[in-house]
Short mmCIF file of C-alpha atoms in Angstrom, two decimals:
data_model
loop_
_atom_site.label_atom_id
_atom_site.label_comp_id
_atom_site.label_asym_id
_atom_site.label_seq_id
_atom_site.Cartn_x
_atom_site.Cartn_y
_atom_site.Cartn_z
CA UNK A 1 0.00 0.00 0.00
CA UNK A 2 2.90 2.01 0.68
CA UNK A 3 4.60 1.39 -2.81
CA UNK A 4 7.98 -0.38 -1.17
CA UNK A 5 8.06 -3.45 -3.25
CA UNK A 6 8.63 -1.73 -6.71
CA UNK A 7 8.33 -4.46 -8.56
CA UNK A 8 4.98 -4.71 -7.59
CA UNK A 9 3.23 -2.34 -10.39
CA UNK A 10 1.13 0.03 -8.54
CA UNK A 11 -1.22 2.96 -9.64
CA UNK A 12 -0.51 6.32 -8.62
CA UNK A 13 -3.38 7.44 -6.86
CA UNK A 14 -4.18 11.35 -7.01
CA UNK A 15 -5.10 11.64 -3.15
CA UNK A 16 -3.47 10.02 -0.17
CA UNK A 17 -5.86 6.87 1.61
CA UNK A 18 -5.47 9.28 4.82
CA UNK A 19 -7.05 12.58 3.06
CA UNK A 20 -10.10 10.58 1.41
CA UNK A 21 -11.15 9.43 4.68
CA UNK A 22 -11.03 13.35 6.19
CA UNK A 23 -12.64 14.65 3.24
CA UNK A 24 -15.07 12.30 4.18
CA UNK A 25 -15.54 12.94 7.69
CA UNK A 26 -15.28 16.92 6.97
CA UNK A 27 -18.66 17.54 6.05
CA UNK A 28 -20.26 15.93 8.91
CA UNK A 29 -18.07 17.68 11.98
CA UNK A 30 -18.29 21.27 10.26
CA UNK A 31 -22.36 21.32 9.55
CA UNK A 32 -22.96 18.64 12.40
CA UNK A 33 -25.14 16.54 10.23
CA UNK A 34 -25.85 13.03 11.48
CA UNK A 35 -25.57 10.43 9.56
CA UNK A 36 -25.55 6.67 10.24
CA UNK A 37 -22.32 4.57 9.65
CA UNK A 38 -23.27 2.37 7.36
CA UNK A 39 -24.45 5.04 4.59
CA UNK A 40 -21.16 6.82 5.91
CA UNK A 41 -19.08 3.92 4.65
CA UNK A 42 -21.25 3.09 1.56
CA UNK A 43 -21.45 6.43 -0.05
CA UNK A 44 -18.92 8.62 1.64
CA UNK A 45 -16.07 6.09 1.77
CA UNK A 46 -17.20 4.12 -1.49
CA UNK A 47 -13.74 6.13 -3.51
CA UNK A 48 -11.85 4.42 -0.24
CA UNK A 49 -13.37 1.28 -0.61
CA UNK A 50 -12.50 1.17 -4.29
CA UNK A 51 -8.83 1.52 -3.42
CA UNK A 52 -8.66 -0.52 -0.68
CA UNK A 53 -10.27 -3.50 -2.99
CA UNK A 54 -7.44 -2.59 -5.59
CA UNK A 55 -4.66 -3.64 -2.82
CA UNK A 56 -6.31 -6.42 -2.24
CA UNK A 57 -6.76 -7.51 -5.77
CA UNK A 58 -2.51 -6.56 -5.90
CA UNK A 59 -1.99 -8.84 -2.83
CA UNK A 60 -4.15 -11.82 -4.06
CA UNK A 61 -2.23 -11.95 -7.21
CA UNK A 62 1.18 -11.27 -5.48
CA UNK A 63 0.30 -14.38 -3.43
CA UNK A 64 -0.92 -16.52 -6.17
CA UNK A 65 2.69 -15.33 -7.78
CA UNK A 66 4.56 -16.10 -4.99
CA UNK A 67 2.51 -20.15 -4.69
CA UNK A 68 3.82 -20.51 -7.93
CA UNK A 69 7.15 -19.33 -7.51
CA UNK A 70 7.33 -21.93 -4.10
CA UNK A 71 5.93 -24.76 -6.08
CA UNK A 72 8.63 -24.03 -9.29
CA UNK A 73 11.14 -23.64 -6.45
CA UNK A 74 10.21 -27.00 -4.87
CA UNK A 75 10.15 -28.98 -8.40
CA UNK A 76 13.78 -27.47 -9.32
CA UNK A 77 15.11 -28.57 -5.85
CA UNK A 78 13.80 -32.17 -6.53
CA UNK A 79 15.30 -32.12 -10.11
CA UNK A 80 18.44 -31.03 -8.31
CA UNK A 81 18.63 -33.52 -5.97
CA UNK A 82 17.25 -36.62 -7.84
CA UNK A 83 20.34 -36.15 -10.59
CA UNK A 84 23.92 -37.17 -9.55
CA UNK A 85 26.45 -34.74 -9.44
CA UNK A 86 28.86 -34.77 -12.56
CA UNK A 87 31.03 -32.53 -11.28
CA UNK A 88 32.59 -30.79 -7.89
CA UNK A 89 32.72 -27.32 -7.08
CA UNK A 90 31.32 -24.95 -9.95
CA UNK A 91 32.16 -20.60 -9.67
CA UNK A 92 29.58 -18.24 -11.12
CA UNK A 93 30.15 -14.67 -11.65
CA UNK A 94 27.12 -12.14 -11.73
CA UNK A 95 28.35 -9.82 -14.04
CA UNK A 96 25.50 -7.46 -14.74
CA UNK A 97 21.32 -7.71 -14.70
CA UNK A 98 20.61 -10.96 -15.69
CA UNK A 99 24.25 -11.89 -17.13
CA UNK A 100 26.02 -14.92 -15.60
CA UNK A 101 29.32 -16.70 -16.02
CA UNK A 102 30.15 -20.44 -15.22
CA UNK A 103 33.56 -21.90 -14.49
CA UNK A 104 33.97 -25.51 -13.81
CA UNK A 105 35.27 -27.30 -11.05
CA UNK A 106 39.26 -27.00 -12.62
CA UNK A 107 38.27 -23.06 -13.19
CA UNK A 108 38.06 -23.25 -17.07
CA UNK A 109 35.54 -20.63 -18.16
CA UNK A 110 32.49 -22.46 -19.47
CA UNK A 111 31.15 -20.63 -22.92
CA UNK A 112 27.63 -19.72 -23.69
CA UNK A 113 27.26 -22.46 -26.26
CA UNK A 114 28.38 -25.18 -23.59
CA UNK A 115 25.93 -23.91 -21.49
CA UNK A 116 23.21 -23.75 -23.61
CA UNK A 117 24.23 -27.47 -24.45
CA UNK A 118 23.90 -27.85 -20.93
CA UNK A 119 20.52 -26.27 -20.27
CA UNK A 120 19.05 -28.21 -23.44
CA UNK A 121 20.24 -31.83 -22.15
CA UNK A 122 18.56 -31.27 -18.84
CA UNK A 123 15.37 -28.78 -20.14
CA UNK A 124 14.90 -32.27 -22.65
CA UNK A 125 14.79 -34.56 -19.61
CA UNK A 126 12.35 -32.20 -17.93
CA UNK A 127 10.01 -31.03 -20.40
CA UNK A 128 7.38 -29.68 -17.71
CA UNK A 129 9.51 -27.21 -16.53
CA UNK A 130 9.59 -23.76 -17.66
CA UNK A 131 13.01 -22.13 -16.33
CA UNK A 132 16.23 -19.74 -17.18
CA UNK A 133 18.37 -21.31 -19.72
CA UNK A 134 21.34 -19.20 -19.44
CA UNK A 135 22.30 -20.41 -15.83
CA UNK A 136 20.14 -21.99 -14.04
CA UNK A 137 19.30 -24.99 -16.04
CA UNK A 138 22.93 -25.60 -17.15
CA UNK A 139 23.37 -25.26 -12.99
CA UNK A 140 20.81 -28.26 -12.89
CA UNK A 141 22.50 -30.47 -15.44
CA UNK A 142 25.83 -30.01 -13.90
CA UNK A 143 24.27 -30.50 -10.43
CA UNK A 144 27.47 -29.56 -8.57
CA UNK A 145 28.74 -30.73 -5.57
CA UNK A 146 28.66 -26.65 -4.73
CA UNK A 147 28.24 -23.75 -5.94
CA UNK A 148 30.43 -20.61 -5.62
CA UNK A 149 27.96 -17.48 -6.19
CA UNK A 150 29.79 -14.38 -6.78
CA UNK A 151 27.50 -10.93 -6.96
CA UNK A 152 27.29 -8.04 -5.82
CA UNK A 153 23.45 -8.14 -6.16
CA UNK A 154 22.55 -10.44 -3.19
CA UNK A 155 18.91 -9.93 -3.70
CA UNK A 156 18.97 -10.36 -7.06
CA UNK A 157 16.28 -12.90 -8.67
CA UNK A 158 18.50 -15.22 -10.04
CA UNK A 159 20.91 -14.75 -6.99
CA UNK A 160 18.02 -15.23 -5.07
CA UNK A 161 16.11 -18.49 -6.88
CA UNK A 162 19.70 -20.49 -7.39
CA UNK A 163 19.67 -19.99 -3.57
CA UNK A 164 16.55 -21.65 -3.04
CA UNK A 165 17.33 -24.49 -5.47
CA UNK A 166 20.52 -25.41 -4.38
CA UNK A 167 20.30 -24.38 -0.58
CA UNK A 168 23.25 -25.17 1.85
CA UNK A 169 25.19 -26.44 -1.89
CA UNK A 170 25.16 -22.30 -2.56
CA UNK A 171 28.23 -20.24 -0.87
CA UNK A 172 27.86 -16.45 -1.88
CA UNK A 173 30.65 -14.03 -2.12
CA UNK A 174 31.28 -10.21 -2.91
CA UNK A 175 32.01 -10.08 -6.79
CA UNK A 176 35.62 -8.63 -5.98
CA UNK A 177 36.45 -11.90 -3.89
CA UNK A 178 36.29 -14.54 -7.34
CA UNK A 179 39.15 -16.19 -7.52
CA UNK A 180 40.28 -16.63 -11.26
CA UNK A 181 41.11 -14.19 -14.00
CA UNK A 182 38.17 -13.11 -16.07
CA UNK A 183 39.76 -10.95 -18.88
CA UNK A 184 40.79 -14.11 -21.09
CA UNK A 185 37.89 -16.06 -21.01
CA UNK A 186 34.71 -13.22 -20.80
CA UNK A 187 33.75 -10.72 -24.28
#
């Protein structure tokens, strides 16, 4: 209601919840009319009510969102942990927005191609799900014996959902902390 989350999209409404209310009132203390309550709050508050069953409608969907989200999240971790891990430790760099690098367990820089390779053999297997093919479904086929996050985004989406995939597998480090030499490898 407060517009905090902002990726929650929100209208902009012209008059704050607090004033509509007062405007409301304002009539009745300054001409001391009566009035009953429930015409008070059917006709006087009815531009409140309307706004008040907007958040609502915001926070149902944000809910049925989030249900989702938990039930994708619960699928990916059981994909994860049904499939043997092919290799040890893995290193991903966060570079920018949604841009991730992989290195393998012997710090060779993994290309895009190799992870798309990686992404289709394991999106084949699992045709149901619908999920990111630039990391986290090449993450799933490797299915590491851990994960090395490095970002400086720590609530970032992907940062965020790898997180709750892989769980205690995930360490997460400060982008200036990754231990190999980027320059050769990343265009």
């Amino acid at each position: 209601m407060e517009g905090e989350r902002g990726e929650i999209p929100q209208k902009t409404f012209f008059l704050p919840r607090e004033l509509l209310i007062r405007q409301a009132l304002q009539d009745f203390f300054i001409h001391n009319v009566t009035f009953t309550f429930e015409s008070f709050l059917q006709f006087r508050l009815k531009e409140y009510q309307e706004r008040l069953r907007y958040y609502a409608e915001l926070a149902i969907d944000e809910y049925k969102l989030e249900q989702d989200y938990q039930i994708l999240i619960h699928q990916l971790r059981q994909a994860a942990n049904e499939r043997q891990s092919s290799t040890g430790d893995v290193y991903v760099m966060h570079l920018n927005k949604n841009k991730f690098v992989l290195y393998d367990h012997s710090s060779r820089y993994v290309p895009e191609r190799e992870c798309a390779a990686l992404a289709e053999a394991f999106l084949s297997e699992q045709e149901s799900l619908y999920i990111d093919s630039t990391i986290i479904a090449p993450l799933l086929s490797l299915s590491p014996a851990a994960i090395h996050l490095y970002s400086d985004q720590h609530d970032h989406d992907f940062v965020y959902t790898i997180q709750n995939i892989f769980q205690e597998k995930v360490m997460l480090y400060e982008k200036n902390e990754f231990p190999f030499d980027q320059k050769q490898n990343i265009t």
